[in-house]
């Protein structure tokens, strides 16, 4: 959607065919759902569609409501397992976009003004997703450039939001409201403090530690450690702001 590069005629033709296939199958599914309330017109349209879509059956009255046959016929059945991955990737993308937009709103940066974006910390999954979704991040968040903070490099003075272990930084050179940024950091710190208290409370209960699966307990301990590190960084950033 946001790829500005020139596509070949073959790619455009393939995209057109895919779009038409999806729209026709969506229409066919809607017709089956509407048939009890609009029997005649849905039957008439379905008779035109079903042969073109390779669907069997003589009448829409006997067509199944189950859409699995669409997946089987389209060859998409093997892709069902990837749905969770796609959902997680989209959730990650939304979180990054929201993080940048939150920074814009809290720092009074115009949505029309392109800003630089720096990623720090995170893990390999974050790096893979950032590379894969770069063009959507650039377009949806109005980003001029994206880069990762190098190991040992000191980040420029920036507004920061967290997406899991990933730090989303927008450098504030040229626009900074010291009071607003201090308030925002205090909110982030308060939110993390609550999470730390919640996890510490859970880990202090022998009923949880003794009865929960070992991997669940270890996960909570790992999250506690991550939150502790994030807390220290946010407090350091707050001190930096206050010293200006």
mmCIF file of C-alpha atoms in Angstrom:
data_model
loop_
_atom_site.group_PDB
_atom_site.id
_atom_site.type_symbol
_atom_site.label_atom_id
_atom_site.label_comp_id
_atom_site.label_asym_id
_atom_site.label_seq_id
_atom_site.Cartn_x
_atom_site.Cartn_y
_atom_site.Cartn_z
ATOM 1 C CA UNK A 1 0.000 0.000 0.000
ATOM 2 C CA UNK A 2 2.799 2.418 0.908
ATOM 3 C CA UNK A 3 5.435 1.069 -1.470
ATOM 4 C CA UNK A 4 6.296 3.934 -3.813
ATOM 5 C CA UNK A 5 8.532 1.809 -6.033
ATOM 6 C CA UNK A 6 7.349 1.037 -9.529
ATOM 7 C CA UNK A 7 5.781 -2.400 -9.808
ATOM 8 C CA UNK A 8 6.065 -4.440 -12.956
ATOM 9 C CA UNK A 9 3.027 -5.063 -15.134
ATOM 10 C CA UNK A 10 3.032 -8.706 -14.028
ATOM 11 C CA UNK A 11 3.043 -7.732 -10.331
ATOM 12 C CA UNK A 12 0.173 -5.298 -10.891
ATOM 13 C CA UNK A 13 -1.794 -7.998 -12.708
ATOM 14 C CA UNK A 14 -1.198 -10.486 -9.880
ATOM 15 C CA UNK A 15 -2.257 -7.928 -7.264
ATOM 16 C CA UNK A 16 -5.410 -7.176 -9.253
ATOM 17 C CA UNK A 17 -6.297 -10.870 -9.480
ATOM 18 C CA UNK A 18 -5.726 -11.398 -5.761
ATOM 19 C CA UNK A 19 -7.905 -8.399 -4.924
ATOM 20 C CA UNK A 20 -10.684 -9.639 -7.186
ATOM 21 C CA UNK A 21 -10.472 -13.152 -5.722
ATOM 22 C CA UNK A 22 -10.793 -11.835 -2.164
ATOM 23 C CA UNK A 23 -13.697 -9.525 -3.002
ATOM 24 C CA UNK A 24 -15.612 -12.265 -4.816
ATOM 25 C CA UNK A 25 -15.216 -14.735 -1.954
ATOM 26 C CA UNK A 26 -16.250 -12.100 0.586
ATOM 27 C CA UNK A 27 -19.326 -11.375 -1.527
ATOM 28 C CA UNK A 28 -20.152 -15.096 -1.743
ATOM 29 C CA UNK A 29 -19.886 -15.452 2.052
ATOM 30 C CA UNK A 30 -22.150 -12.426 2.548
ATOM 31 C CA UNK A 31 -24.708 -13.917 0.171
ATOM 32 C CA UNK A 32 -24.850 -17.131 2.236
ATOM 33 C CA UNK A 33 -25.385 -15.111 5.400
ATOM 34 C CA UNK A 34 -28.094 -12.953 3.825
ATOM 35 C CA UNK A 35 -29.941 -15.776 2.102
ATOM 36 C CA UNK A 36 -32.475 -16.524 4.896
ATOM 37 C CA UNK A 37 -33.578 -12.864 4.841
ATOM 38 C CA UNK A 38 -33.198 -12.169 1.094
ATOM 39 C CA UNK A 39 -33.667 -15.567 -0.564
ATOM 40 C CA UNK A 40 -34.371 -14.680 -4.166
ATOM 41 C CA UNK A 41 -31.783 -12.031 -4.985
ATOM 42 C CA UNK A 42 -29.027 -13.892 -3.111
ATOM 43 C CA UNK A 43 -29.834 -17.086 -5.008
ATOM 44 C CA UNK A 44 -29.695 -15.232 -8.329
ATOM 45 C CA UNK A 45 -26.312 -13.636 -7.614
ATOM 46 C CA UNK A 46 -24.899 -16.831 -6.113
ATOM 47 C CA UNK A 47 -25.778 -18.793 -9.236
ATOM 48 C CA UNK A 48 -23.627 -16.354 -11.204
ATOM 49 C CA UNK A 49 -20.735 -16.495 -8.760
ATOM 50 C CA UNK A 50 -20.398 -20.064 -7.551
ATOM 51 C CA UNK A 51 -19.220 -21.627 -10.820
ATOM 52 C CA UNK A 52 -16.681 -18.853 -11.335
ATOM 53 C CA UNK A 53 -15.312 -19.477 -7.849
ATOM 54 C CA UNK A 54 -15.179 -23.238 -8.345
ATOM 55 C CA UNK A 55 -17.789 -23.948 -5.679
ATOM 56 C CA UNK A 56 -19.916 -27.062 -5.936
ATOM 57 C CA UNK A 57 -23.634 -27.276 -5.227
ATOM 58 C CA UNK A 58 -26.810 -26.505 -7.108
ATOM 59 C CA UNK A 59 -28.305 -23.897 -4.818
ATOM 60 C CA UNK A 60 -27.281 -21.460 -2.123
ATOM 61 C CA UNK A 61 -29.925 -23.055 0.116
ATOM 62 C CA UNK A 62 -27.654 -26.060 0.581
ATOM 63 C CA UNK A 63 -24.373 -24.115 0.829
ATOM 64 C CA UNK A 64 -22.545 -24.444 4.127
ATOM 65 C CA UNK A 65 -21.995 -21.491 6.442
ATOM 66 C CA UNK A 66 -18.534 -22.896 7.160
ATOM 67 C CA UNK A 67 -15.814 -20.892 5.376
ATOM 68 C CA UNK A 68 -13.113 -23.555 5.689
ATOM 69 C CA UNK A 69 -13.793 -24.684 2.131
ATOM 70 C CA UNK A 70 -12.620 -21.275 0.945
ATOM 71 C CA UNK A 71 -9.264 -21.797 2.602
ATOM 72 C CA UNK A 72 -8.932 -25.293 1.178
ATOM 73 C CA UNK A 73 -9.767 -24.201 -2.349
ATOM 74 C CA UNK A 74 -7.546 -21.130 -2.217
ATOM 75 C CA UNK A 75 -4.536 -23.028 -0.925
ATOM 76 C CA UNK A 76 -4.452 -20.922 2.217
ATOM 77 C CA UNK A 77 -5.106 -23.765 4.648
ATOM 78 C CA UNK A 78 -1.393 -24.151 5.354
ATOM 79 C CA UNK A 79 -1.204 -20.476 6.302
ATOM 80 C CA UNK A 80 -3.641 -20.750 9.206
ATOM 81 C CA UNK A 81 -0.824 -21.335 11.671
ATOM 82 C CA UNK A 82 0.733 -18.028 10.632
ATOM 83 C CA UNK A 83 -2.302 -16.040 11.806
ATOM 84 C CA UNK A 84 -0.935 -15.681 15.327
ATOM 85 C CA UNK A 85 2.388 -14.421 13.987
ATOM 86 C CA UNK A 86 0.652 -11.886 11.751
ATOM 87 C CA UNK A 87 -1.508 -10.706 14.647
ATOM 88 C CA UNK A 88 1.549 -10.289 16.877
ATOM 89 C CA UNK A 89 3.372 -8.340 14.178
ATOM 90 C CA UNK A 90 0.420 -5.997 13.678
ATOM 91 C CA UNK A 91 0.086 -5.486 17.436
ATOM 92 C CA UNK A 92 3.794 -4.602 17.553
ATOM 93 C CA UNK A 93 3.429 -2.163 14.650
ATOM 94 C CA UNK A 94 0.419 -0.507 16.278
ATOM 95 C CA UNK A 95 2.307 -0.172 19.557
ATOM 96 C CA UNK A 96 5.270 1.524 17.855
ATOM 97 C CA UNK A 97 2.998 3.920 15.953
ATOM 98 C CA UNK A 98 1.064 4.715 19.138
ATOM 99 C CA UNK A 99 4.339 5.295 21.012
ATOM 100 C CA UNK A 100 5.508 7.850 18.436
ATOM 101 C CA UNK A 101 2.114 9.546 18.326
ATOM 102 C CA UNK A 102 1.995 9.702 22.119
ATOM 103 C CA UNK A 103 5.378 11.417 22.131
ATOM 104 C CA UNK A 104 4.158 13.868 19.497
ATOM 105 C CA UNK A 105 1.056 14.673 21.522
ATOM 106 C CA UNK A 106 2.858 15.028 24.831
ATOM 107 C CA UNK A 107 5.691 17.096 23.367
ATOM 108 C CA UNK A 108 3.382 19.220 21.176
ATOM 109 C CA UNK A 109 5.122 18.143 17.974
ATOM 110 C CA UNK A 110 2.975 18.741 14.905
ATOM 111 C CA UNK A 111 1.701 15.552 13.213
ATOM 112 C CA UNK A 112 2.788 17.097 9.901
ATOM 113 C CA UNK A 113 6.418 17.493 10.998
ATOM 114 C CA UNK A 114 8.680 14.556 10.161
ATOM 115 C CA UNK A 115 10.792 13.344 13.088
ATOM 116 C CA UNK A 116 13.727 11.028 13.482
ATOM 117 C CA UNK A 117 13.172 7.688 15.198
ATOM 118 C CA UNK A 118 15.725 5.697 17.163
ATOM 119 C CA UNK A 119 15.265 2.155 18.430
ATOM 120 C CA UNK A 120 17.288 0.918 21.398
ATOM 121 C CA UNK A 121 17.504 -2.317 23.369
ATOM 122 C CA UNK A 122 14.823 -4.710 22.152
ATOM 123 C CA UNK A 123 15.637 -8.146 20.805
ATOM 124 C CA UNK A 124 16.094 -9.869 17.466
ATOM 125 C CA UNK A 125 12.346 -10.124 16.983
ATOM 126 C CA UNK A 126 12.071 -6.345 17.339
ATOM 127 C CA UNK A 127 14.883 -5.860 14.823
ATOM 128 C CA UNK A 128 13.283 -8.227 12.320
ATOM 129 C CA UNK A 129 9.905 -6.539 12.654
ATOM 130 C CA UNK A 130 11.404 -3.044 12.393
ATOM 131 C CA UNK A 131 13.136 -3.996 9.146
ATOM 132 C CA UNK A 132 10.081 -5.745 7.737
ATOM 133 C CA UNK A 133 7.668 -2.932 8.584
ATOM 134 C CA UNK A 134 9.932 0.076 8.064
ATOM 135 C CA UNK A 135 7.913 1.594 5.222
ATOM 136 C CA UNK A 136 4.691 1.433 7.245
ATOM 137 C CA UNK A 137 6.364 2.996 10.285
ATOM 138 C CA UNK A 138 7.809 5.795 8.140
ATOM 139 C CA UNK A 139 4.466 6.534 6.486
ATOM 140 C CA UNK A 140 2.063 6.106 9.405
ATOM 141 C CA UNK A 141 4.232 7.839 12.025
ATOM 142 C CA UNK A 142 5.633 10.546 9.712
ATOM 143 C CA UNK A 143 9.266 9.518 10.215
ATOM 144 C CA UNK A 144 12.187 11.082 8.350
ATOM 145 C CA UNK A 145 14.716 8.370 9.229
ATOM 146 C CA UNK A 146 15.014 5.279 11.434
ATOM 147 C CA UNK A 147 18.135 3.861 13.009
ATOM 148 C CA UNK A 148 19.203 1.616 15.887
ATOM 149 C CA UNK A 149 21.327 2.882 18.750
ATOM 150 C CA UNK A 150 24.731 1.220 18.556
ATOM 151 C CA UNK A 151 26.106 -0.752 21.475
ATOM 152 C CA UNK A 152 27.827 1.639 23.877
ATOM 153 C CA UNK A 153 26.478 4.712 22.064
ATOM 154 C CA UNK A 154 24.898 7.462 24.149
ATOM 155 C CA UNK A 155 21.475 8.384 22.855
ATOM 156 C CA UNK A 156 20.792 12.021 21.996
ATOM 157 C CA UNK A 157 18.383 13.815 24.278
ATOM 158 C CA UNK A 158 15.076 12.178 23.360
ATOM 159 C CA UNK A 159 11.507 11.495 24.446
ATOM 160 C CA UNK A 160 11.154 7.797 25.219
ATOM 161 C CA UNK A 161 8.367 5.244 25.192
ATOM 162 C CA UNK A 162 8.594 1.517 25.785
ATOM 163 C CA UNK A 163 7.157 -1.261 23.623
ATOM 164 C CA UNK A 164 8.000 -4.295 25.721
ATOM 165 C CA UNK A 165 11.794 -4.390 25.980
ATOM 166 C CA UNK A 166 12.103 -2.050 22.973
ATOM 167 C CA UNK A 167 12.864 1.617 23.591
ATOM 168 C CA UNK A 168 11.267 4.015 21.108
ATOM 169 C CA UNK A 169 13.149 7.319 21.105
ATOM 170 C CA UNK A 170 12.339 10.548 19.297
ATOM 171 C CA UNK A 171 15.239 13.047 19.486
ATOM 172 C CA UNK A 172 14.024 16.389 20.792
ATOM 173 C CA UNK A 173 16.642 18.688 19.320
ATOM 174 C CA UNK A 174 14.802 21.824 18.271
ATOM 175 C CA UNK A 175 11.640 21.215 20.287
ATOM 176 C CA UNK A 176 11.420 20.423 23.974
ATOM 177 C CA UNK A 177 9.020 21.254 26.771
ATOM 178 C CA UNK A 178 10.925 20.419 29.948
ATOM 179 C CA UNK A 179 7.859 20.388 32.209
ATOM 180 C CA UNK A 180 5.778 18.257 29.841
ATOM 181 C CA UNK A 181 8.546 15.704 29.378
ATOM 182 C CA UNK A 182 9.093 15.463 33.150
ATOM 183 C CA UNK A 183 5.379 14.812 33.668
ATOM 184 C CA UNK A 184 5.357 12.167 30.940
ATOM 185 C CA UNK A 185 8.359 10.375 32.423
ATOM 186 C CA UNK A 186 6.744 10.461 35.864
ATOM 187 C CA UNK A 187 3.674 8.755 34.397
ATOM 188 C CA UNK A 188 5.829 6.075 32.771
ATOM 189 C CA UNK A 189 7.733 5.526 36.023
ATOM 190 C CA UNK A 190 4.510 5.302 38.006
ATOM 191 C CA UNK A 191 3.108 2.742 35.570
ATOM 192 C CA UNK A 192 6.242 0.583 35.792
ATOM 193 C CA UNK A 193 6.301 0.872 39.585
ATOM 194 C CA UNK A 194 2.804 -0.597 39.680
ATOM 195 C CA UNK A 195 3.878 -3.489 37.456
ATOM 196 C CA UNK A 196 6.922 -4.135 39.648
ATOM 197 C CA UNK A 197 4.765 -4.144 42.773
ATOM 198 C CA UNK A 198 2.298 -6.530 41.134
ATOM 199 C CA UNK A 199 4.991 -9.000 40.087
ATOM 200 C CA UNK A 200 6.803 -8.777 43.440
ATOM 201 C CA UNK A 201 3.511 -9.474 45.206
ATOM 202 C CA UNK A 202 2.943 -12.527 43.001
ATOM 203 C CA UNK A 203 6.467 -13.857 43.539
ATOM 204 C CA UNK A 204 6.183 -13.357 47.282
ATOM 205 C CA UNK A 205 3.259 -15.799 47.434
ATOM 206 C CA UNK A 206 4.427 -19.348 48.026
ATOM 207 C CA UNK A 207 1.168 -20.643 46.547
ATOM 208 C CA UNK A 208 2.229 -19.179 43.194
ATOM 209 C CA UNK A 209 5.948 -19.996 43.309
ATOM 210 C CA UNK A 210 5.409 -23.590 44.484
ATOM 211 C CA UNK A 211 2.421 -24.502 42.328
ATOM 212 C CA UNK A 212 2.892 -22.574 39.085
ATOM 213 C CA UNK A 213 4.909 -24.198 36.271
ATOM 214 C CA UNK A 214 8.604 -23.422 36.519
ATOM 215 C CA UNK A 215 8.663 -21.622 33.177
ATOM 216 C CA UNK A 216 5.831 -19.317 34.290
ATOM 217 C CA UNK A 217 7.693 -18.371 37.467
ATOM 218 C CA UNK A 218 10.899 -17.764 35.500
ATOM 219 C CA UNK A 219 8.984 -15.607 33.035
ATOM 220 C CA UNK A 220 7.692 -13.412 35.859
ATOM 221 C CA UNK A 221 11.198 -13.073 37.286
ATOM 222 C CA UNK A 222 12.514 -12.124 33.869
ATOM 223 C CA UNK A 223 9.785 -9.510 33.480
ATOM 224 C CA UNK A 224 10.611 -8.124 36.907
ATOM 225 C CA UNK A 225 14.236 -7.751 35.870
ATOM 226 C CA UNK A 226 13.253 -6.044 32.597
ATOM 227 C CA UNK A 227 10.967 -3.616 34.411
ATOM 228 C CA UNK A 228 13.733 -2.840 36.904
ATOM 229 C CA UNK A 229 16.149 -1.973 34.095
ATOM 230 C CA UNK A 230 13.510 0.138 32.355
ATOM 231 C CA UNK A 231 12.800 1.963 35.625
ATOM 232 C CA UNK A 232 16.463 2.874 36.080
ATOM 233 C CA UNK A 233 16.682 4.235 32.534
ATOM 234 C CA UNK A 234 13.554 6.328 32.889
ATOM 235 C CA UNK A 235 14.748 7.771 36.189
ATOM 236 C CA UNK A 236 18.096 8.622 34.597
ATOM 237 C CA UNK A 237 16.244 10.340 31.744
ATOM 238 C CA UNK A 238 14.150 12.270 34.235
ATOM 239 C CA UNK A 239 17.300 13.452 36.029
ATOM 240 C CA UNK A 240 18.715 14.543 32.684
ATOM 241 C CA UNK A 241 15.590 16.589 31.996
ATOM 242 C CA UNK A 242 15.607 18.194 35.423
ATOM 243 C CA UNK A 243 19.247 19.198 35.065
ATOM 244 C CA UNK A 244 18.563 21.244 31.921
#
